mmCIF file of C-alpha atoms in Angstrom:
data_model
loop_
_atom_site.group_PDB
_atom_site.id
_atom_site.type_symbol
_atom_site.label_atom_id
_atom_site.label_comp_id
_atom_site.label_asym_id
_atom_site.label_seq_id
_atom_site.Cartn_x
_atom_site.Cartn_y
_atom_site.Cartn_z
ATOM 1 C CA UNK Z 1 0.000 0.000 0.000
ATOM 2 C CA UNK Z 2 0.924 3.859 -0.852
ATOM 3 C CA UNK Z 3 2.452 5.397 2.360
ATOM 4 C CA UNK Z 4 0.131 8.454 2.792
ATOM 5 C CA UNK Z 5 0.651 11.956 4.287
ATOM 6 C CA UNK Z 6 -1.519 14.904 5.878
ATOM 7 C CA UNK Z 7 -0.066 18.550 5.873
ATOM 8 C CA UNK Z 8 -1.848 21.347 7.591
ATOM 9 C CA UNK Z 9 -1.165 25.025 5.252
ATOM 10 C CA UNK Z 10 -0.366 22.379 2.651
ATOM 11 C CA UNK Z 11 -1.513 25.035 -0.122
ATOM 12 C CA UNK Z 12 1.768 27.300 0.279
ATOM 13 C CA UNK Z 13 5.270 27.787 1.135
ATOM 14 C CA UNK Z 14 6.756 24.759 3.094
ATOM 15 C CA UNK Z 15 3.580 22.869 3.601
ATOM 16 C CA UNK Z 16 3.506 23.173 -0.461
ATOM 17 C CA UNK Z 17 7.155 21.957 -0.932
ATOM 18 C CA UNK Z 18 6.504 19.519 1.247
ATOM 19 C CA UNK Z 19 3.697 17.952 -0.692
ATOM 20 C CA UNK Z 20 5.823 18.183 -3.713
ATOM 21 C CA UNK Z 21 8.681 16.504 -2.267
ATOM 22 C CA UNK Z 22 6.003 13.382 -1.288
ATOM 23 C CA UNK Z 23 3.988 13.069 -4.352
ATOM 24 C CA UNK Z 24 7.511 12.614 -6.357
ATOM 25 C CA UNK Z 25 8.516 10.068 -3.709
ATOM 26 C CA UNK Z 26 4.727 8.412 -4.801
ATOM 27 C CA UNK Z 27 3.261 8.875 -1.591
ATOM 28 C CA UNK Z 28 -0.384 9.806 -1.417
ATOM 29 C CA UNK Z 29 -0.907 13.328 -0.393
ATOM 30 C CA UNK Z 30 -3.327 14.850 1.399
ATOM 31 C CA UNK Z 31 -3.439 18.607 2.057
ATOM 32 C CA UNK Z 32 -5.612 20.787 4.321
ATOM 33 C CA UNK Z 33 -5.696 24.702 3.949
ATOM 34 C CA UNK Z 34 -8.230 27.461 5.292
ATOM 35 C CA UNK Z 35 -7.604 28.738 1.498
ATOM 36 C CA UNK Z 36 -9.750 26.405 -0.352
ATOM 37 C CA UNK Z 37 -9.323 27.468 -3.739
ATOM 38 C CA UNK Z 38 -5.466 27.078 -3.693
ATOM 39 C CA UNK Z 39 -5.566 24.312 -1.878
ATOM 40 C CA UNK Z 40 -8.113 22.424 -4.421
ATOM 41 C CA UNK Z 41 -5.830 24.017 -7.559
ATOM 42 C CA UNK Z 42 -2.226 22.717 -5.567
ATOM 43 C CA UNK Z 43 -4.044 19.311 -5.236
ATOM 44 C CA UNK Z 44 -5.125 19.138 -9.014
ATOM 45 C CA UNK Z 45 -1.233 20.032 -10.095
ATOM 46 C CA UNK Z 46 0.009 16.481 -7.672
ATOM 47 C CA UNK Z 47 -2.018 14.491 -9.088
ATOM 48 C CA UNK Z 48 -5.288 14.362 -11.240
ATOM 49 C CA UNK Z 49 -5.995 10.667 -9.043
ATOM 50 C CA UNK Z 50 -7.919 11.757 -6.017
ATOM 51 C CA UNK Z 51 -6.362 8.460 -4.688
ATOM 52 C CA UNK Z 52 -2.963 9.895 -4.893
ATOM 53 C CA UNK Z 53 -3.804 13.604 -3.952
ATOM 54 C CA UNK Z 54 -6.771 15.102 -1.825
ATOM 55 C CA UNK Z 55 -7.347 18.250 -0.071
ATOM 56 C CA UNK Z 56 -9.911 19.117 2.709
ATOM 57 C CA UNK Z 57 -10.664 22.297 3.918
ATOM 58 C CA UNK Z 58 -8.906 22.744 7.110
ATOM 59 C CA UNK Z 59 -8.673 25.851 9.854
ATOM 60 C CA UNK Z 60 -6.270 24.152 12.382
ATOM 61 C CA UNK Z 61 -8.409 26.564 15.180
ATOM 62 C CA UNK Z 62 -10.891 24.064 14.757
ATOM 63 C CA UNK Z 63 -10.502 20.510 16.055
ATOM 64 C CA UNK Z 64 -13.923 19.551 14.340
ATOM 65 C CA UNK Z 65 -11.912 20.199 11.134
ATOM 66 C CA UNK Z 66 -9.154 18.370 12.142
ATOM 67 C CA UNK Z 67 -11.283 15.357 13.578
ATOM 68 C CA UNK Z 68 -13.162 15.476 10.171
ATOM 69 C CA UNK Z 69 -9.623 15.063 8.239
ATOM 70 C CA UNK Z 70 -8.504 12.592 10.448
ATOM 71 C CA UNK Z 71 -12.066 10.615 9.805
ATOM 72 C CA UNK Z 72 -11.488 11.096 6.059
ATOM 73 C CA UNK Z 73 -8.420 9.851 5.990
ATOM 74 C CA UNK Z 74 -9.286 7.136 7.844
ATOM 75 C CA UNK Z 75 -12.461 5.896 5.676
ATOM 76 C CA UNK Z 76 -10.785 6.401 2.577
ATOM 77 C CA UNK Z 77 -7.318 5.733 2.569
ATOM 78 C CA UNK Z 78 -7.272 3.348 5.281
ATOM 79 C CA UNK Z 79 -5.442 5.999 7.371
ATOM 80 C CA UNK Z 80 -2.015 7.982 7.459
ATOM 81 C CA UNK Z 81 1.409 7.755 8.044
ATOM 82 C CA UNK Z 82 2.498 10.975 8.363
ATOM 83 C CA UNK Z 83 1.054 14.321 9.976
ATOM 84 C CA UNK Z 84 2.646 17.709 9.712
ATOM 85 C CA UNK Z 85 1.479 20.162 11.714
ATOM 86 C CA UNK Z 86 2.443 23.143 9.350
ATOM 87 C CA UNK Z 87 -0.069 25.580 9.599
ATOM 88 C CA UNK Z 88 1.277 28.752 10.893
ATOM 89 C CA UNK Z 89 1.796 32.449 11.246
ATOM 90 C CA UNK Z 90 3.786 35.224 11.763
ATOM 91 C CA UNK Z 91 4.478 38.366 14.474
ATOM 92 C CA UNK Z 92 6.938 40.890 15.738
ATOM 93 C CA UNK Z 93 6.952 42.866 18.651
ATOM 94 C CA UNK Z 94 8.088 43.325 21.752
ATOM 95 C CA UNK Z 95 6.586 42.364 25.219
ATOM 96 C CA UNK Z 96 4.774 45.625 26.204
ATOM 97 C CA UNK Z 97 4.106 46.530 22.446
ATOM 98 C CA UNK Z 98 2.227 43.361 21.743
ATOM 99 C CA UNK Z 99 -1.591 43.767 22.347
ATOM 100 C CA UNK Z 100 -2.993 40.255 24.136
ATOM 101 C CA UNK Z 101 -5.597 39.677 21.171
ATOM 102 C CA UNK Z 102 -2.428 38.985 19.003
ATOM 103 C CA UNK Z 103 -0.791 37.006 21.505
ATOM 104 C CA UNK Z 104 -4.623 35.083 21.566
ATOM 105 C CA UNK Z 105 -3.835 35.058 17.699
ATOM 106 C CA UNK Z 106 -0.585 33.542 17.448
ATOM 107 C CA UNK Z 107 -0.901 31.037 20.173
ATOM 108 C CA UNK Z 108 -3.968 29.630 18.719
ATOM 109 C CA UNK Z 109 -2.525 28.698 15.469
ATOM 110 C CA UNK Z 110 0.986 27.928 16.144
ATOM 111 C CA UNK Z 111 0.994 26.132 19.254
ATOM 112 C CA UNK Z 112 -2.754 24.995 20.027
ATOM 113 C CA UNK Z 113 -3.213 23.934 16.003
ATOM 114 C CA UNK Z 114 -0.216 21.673 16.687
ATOM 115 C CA UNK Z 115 -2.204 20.453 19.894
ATOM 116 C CA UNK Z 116 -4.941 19.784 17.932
ATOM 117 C CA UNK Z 117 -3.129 17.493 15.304
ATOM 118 C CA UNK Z 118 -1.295 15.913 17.551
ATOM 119 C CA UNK Z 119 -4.580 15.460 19.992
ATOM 120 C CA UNK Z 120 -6.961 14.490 17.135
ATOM 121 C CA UNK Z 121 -4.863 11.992 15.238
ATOM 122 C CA UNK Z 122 -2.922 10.248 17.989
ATOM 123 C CA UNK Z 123 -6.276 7.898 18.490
ATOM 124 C CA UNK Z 124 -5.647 7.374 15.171
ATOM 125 C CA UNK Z 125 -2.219 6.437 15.263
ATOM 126 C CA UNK Z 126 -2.845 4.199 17.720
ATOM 127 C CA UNK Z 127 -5.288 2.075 16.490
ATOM 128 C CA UNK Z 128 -3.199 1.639 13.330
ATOM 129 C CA UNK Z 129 -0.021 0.532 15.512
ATOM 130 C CA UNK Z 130 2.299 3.390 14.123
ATOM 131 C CA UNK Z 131 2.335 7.155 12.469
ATOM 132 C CA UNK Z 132 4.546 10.063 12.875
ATOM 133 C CA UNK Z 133 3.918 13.712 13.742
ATOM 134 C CA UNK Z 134 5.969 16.486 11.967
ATOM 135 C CA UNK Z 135 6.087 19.558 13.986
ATOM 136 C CA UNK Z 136 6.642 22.676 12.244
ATOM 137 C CA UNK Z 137 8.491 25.022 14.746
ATOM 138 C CA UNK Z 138 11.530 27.852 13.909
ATOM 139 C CA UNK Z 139 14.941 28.621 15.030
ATOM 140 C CA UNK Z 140 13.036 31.520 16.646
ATOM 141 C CA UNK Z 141 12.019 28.797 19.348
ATOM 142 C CA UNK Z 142 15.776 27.993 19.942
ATOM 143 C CA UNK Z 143 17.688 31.106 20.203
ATOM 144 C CA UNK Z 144 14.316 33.356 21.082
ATOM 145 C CA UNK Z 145 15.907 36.463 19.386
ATOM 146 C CA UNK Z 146 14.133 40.208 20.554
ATOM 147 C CA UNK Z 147 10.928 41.889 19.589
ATOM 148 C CA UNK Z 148 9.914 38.813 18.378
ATOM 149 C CA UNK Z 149 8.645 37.609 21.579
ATOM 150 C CA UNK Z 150 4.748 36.340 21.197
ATOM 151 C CA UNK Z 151 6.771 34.208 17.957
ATOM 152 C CA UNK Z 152 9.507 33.403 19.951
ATOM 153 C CA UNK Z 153 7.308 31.885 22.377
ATOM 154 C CA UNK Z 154 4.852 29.872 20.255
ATOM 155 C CA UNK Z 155 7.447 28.002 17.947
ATOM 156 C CA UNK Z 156 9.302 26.935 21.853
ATOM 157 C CA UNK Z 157 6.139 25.739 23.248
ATOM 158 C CA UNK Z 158 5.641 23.694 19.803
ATOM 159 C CA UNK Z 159 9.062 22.038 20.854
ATOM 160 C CA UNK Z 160 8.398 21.610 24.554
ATOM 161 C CA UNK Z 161 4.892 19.757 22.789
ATOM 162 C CA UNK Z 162 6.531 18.247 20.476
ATOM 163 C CA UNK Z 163 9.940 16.363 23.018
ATOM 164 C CA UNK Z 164 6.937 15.960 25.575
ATOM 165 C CA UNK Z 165 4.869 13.905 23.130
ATOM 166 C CA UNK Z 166 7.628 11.920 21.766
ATOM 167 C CA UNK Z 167 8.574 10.702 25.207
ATOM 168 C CA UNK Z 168 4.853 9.937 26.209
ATOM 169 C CA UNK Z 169 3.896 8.364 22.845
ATOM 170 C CA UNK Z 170 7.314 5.646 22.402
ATOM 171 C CA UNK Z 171 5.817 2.841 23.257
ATOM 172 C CA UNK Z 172 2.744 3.692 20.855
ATOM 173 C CA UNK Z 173 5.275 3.342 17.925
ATOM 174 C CA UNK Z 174 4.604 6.909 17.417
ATOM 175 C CA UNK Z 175 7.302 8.849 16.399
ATOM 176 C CA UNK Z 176 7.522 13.044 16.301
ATOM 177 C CA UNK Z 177 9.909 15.219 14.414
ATOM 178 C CA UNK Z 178 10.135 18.742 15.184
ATOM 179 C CA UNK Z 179 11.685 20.903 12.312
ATOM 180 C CA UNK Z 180 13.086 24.719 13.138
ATOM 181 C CA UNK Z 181 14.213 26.184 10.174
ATOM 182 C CA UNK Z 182 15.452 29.990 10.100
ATOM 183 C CA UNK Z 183 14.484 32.582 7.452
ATOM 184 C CA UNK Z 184 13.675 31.295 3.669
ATOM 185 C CA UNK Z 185 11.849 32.445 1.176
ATOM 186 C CA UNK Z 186 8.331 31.816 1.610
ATOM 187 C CA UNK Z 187 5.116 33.709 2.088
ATOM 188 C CA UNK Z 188 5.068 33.691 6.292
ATOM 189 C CA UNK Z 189 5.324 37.669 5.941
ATOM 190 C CA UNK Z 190 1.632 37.777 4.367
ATOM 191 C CA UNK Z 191 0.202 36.635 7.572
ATOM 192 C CA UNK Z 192 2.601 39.224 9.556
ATOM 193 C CA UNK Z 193 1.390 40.591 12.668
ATOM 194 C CA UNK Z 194 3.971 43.748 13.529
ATOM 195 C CA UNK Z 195 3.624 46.398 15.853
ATOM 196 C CA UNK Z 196 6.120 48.838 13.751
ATOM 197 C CA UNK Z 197 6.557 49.510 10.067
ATOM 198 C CA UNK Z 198 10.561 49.129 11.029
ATOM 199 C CA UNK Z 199 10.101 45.650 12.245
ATOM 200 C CA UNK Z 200 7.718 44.862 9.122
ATOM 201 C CA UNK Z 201 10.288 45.966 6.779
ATOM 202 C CA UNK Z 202 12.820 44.492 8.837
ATOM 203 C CA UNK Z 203 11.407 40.754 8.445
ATOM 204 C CA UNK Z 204 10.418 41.270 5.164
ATOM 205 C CA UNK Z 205 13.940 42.228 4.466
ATOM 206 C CA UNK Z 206 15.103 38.933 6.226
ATOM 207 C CA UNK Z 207 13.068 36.432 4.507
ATOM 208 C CA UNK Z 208 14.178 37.972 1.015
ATOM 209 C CA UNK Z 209 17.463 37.628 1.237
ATOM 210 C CA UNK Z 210 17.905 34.248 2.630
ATOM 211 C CA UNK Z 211 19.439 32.108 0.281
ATOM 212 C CA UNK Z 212 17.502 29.273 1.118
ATOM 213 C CA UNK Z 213 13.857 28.580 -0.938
ATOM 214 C CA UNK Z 214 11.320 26.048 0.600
ATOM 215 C CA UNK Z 215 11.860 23.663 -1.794
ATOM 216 C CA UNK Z 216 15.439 22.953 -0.484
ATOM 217 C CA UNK Z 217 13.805 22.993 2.891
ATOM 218 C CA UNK Z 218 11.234 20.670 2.528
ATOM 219 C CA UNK Z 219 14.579 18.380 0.752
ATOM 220 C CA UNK Z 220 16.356 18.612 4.650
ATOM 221 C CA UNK Z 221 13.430 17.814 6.101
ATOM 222 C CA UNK Z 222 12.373 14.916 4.123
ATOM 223 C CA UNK Z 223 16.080 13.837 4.649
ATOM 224 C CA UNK Z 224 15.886 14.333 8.910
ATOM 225 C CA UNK Z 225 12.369 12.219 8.865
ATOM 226 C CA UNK Z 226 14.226 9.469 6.756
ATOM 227 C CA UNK Z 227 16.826 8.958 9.053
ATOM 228 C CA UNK Z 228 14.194 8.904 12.192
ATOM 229 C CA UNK Z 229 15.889 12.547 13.538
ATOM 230 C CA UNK Z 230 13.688 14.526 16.475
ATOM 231 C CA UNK Z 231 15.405 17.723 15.637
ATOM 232 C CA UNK Z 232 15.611 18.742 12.119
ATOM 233 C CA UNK Z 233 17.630 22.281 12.062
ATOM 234 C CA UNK Z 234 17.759 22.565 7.953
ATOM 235 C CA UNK Z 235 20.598 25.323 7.583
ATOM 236 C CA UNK Z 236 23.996 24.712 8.865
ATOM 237 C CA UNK Z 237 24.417 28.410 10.010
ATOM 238 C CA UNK Z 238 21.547 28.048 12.006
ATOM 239 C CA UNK Z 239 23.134 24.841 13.416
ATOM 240 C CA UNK Z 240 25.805 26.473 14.628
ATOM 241 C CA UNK Z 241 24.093 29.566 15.901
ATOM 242 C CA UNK Z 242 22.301 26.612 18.169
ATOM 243 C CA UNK Z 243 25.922 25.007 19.393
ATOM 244 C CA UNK Z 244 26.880 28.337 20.386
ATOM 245 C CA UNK Z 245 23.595 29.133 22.430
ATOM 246 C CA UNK Z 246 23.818 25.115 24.018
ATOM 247 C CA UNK Z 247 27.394 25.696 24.932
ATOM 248 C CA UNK Z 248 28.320 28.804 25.556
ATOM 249 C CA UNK Z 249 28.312 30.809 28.578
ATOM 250 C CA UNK Z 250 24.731 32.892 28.663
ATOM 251 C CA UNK Z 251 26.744 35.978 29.280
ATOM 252 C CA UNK Z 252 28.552 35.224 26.290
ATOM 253 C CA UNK Z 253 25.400 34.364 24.267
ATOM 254 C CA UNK Z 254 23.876 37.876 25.499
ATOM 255 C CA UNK Z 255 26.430 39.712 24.062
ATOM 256 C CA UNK Z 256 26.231 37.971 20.656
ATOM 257 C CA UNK Z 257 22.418 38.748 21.077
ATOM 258 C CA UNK Z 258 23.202 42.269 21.894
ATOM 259 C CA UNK Z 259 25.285 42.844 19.183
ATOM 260 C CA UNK Z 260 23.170 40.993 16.180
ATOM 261 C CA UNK Z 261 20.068 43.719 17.662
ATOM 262 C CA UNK Z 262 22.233 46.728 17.820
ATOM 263 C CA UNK Z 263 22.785 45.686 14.316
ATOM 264 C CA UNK Z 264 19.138 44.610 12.948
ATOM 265 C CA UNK Z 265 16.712 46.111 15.037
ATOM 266 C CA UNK Z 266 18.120 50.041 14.749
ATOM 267 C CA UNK Z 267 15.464 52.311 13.198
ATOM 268 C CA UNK Z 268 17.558 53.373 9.955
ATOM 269 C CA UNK Z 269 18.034 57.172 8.694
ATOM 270 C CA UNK Z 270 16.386 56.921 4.830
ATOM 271 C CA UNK Z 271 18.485 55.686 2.486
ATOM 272 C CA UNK Z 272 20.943 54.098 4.637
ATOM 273 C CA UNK Z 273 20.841 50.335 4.348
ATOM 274 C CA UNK Z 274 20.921 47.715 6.956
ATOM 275 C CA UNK Z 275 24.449 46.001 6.013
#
C-alpha cells in the first residue's frame, strides 16, 4: 500500500514543498488549507488521481476540522502515516508593544493547532499501531531572538509539545519530528502581525534575502524524517548559531544577542541600508 501523508497550510510555502517533495517520492498526499481554492488548484497540479492527492478544507483553530480530516483519511485511505502540523503564522513585537488579542492570535494557530493534530490523530495512530507527527516550529524557538517575543514563544512551546509527546507516545510506535528552520523564502510575511513599520520591513527584508527557498527545505526535512531525527535544524548556520547558544556561557550568548540587535533592530536614517 501507498504510504500516505496529511499537511496542515499544505496550499503554500513549506507545507507546499513539502507535498511536492512526497507526491515525487509516490506517496499519497493529502493537504488541508483554510484557502480552499489554492488548496483544491495545488491538489489538481500532484495528481489528477484523487487516490494519490486530496485536499480538505482545514482551519487548524478548529478541532472539528481536524477530527473530520482525520475521519477522512481514515475511511478512505485506510489511514495515514504521516502528519505535519504546518499551519502557521507570523508576528513581531516586543513584550509591552504586543496587544494580548495577538498574543490570543498567534498562540492559537501555532501552538494549540499543533495540539490539535497531535490530539486528534494520535487515536488514530494508535489504532493503526504506528504514524509520525511532523512539527513545524523555527529557530526563533531555539535562540528566542528580541521583539519577536509572542513568535519566539509559540514556535518553543511547539518544541516543549513536540519532546513531551515523543517521550509519552514511544511505546505507541509513534514517532515526532520537530523541524526549526530559520528565514527562507516563503510567504510567512503575508500573515505578519507587527507592531512597527521598522520591524515589518525588517522581516520582510530577512526572509528575502535568505538564500535558502522552501523547496530545499522541505529536501532537509524529508532527509531528517528518513533517518528517524527529532530535531531537524535545515541550515547549517543556524546549526551552529544553536551550538553556540547550548554551549556557551549565557553571558557570552547575550552579548552575541546584543550585538546581532544593535545591528538589525536600529530604526535606519532613509536611504541608509541595513548592512
Amino acid at each position: 500500500m501507498d504510504q500516505r501523508i496529511f499537511i496542515t497550510g499544505g496550499a503554500s510555502g513549506l507545507g507546499q514543498a513539502l507535498a511536492r517533495q512526497y507526491a515525487a517520492r509516490g506517496w499519497r498526499v493529502c493537504i488541508g488549507d483554510i484557502n480552499q481554492e489554492a488548496g483544491e488548484a495545488f491538489a489538481r497540479t500532484l495528481s489528477t488521481d484523487t487516490a494519490k492527492a486530496a485536499f480538505l478544507p482545514c482551519n487548524v483553530t478548529s478541532e472539528s476540522d481536524l477530527q473530520e480530516a482525520a475521519d477522512w483519511l481514515e475511511e478512505n485511505w485506510g489511514g495515514v502515516d504521516i502528519v505535519v502540523n504546518n499551519a502557521g503564522v507570523a508576528a513581531a513585537g516586543g513584550i509591552a508593544e504586543v496587544p494580548l488579542s495577538d498574543w490570543q492570535w498567534i498562540l492559537d494557530i501555532n501552538l494549540l493547532g499543533v495540539v490539535r493534530g497531535c490530539k486528534v490523530f494520535t487515536p488514530l495512530f494508535r489504532r493503526q499501531g504506528h504514524g509520525r507527527f511532523v512539527n513545524i516550529a523555527s529557530m526563533a524557538g531555539l535562540l528566542n531572538p528580541p521583539s519577536s517575543v509572542s513568535y519566539n514563544v509559540s514556535k518553543a512551546a511547539v518544541i516543549s509539545l513536540s519532546e513531551s509527546i515523543s517521550f509519552e507516545l514511544a511505546d505507541d510506535n509513534i514517532a515526532v519530528t520537530v523541524v526549526c528552520p530559520s528565514f527562507f523564502k516563503t510567504n510567512l510575511a503575508s500573515s505578519l502581525r507587527s507592531t512597527s513599520d521598522h520591524l515589518t520591513r525588517l522581516t520582510q527584508k530577512l526572509i528575502n534575502k535568505s538564500k535558502f527557498g522552501a523547496d530545499q527545505i522541505a529536501e532537509e526535512v524529508c532527509r531528517g524524517i528518513d533517518r528517524g531525527a527529532f530535531l531537524v535544524i535545515p541550515q547549517e548556520k543556524a546549526r551552529t548559531a544553536w551550538r553556540v547558544k547550548r554551549f556557551a556561557p549565557f553571558k557570552m550568548f547575550s552579548k552575541i544577542v546584543a550585538k546581532e540587535k544593535k545591528r538589525f533592530l536600529a530604526p535606519r536614517p532613509a536611504g541608509n541600508k541595513t548592512s
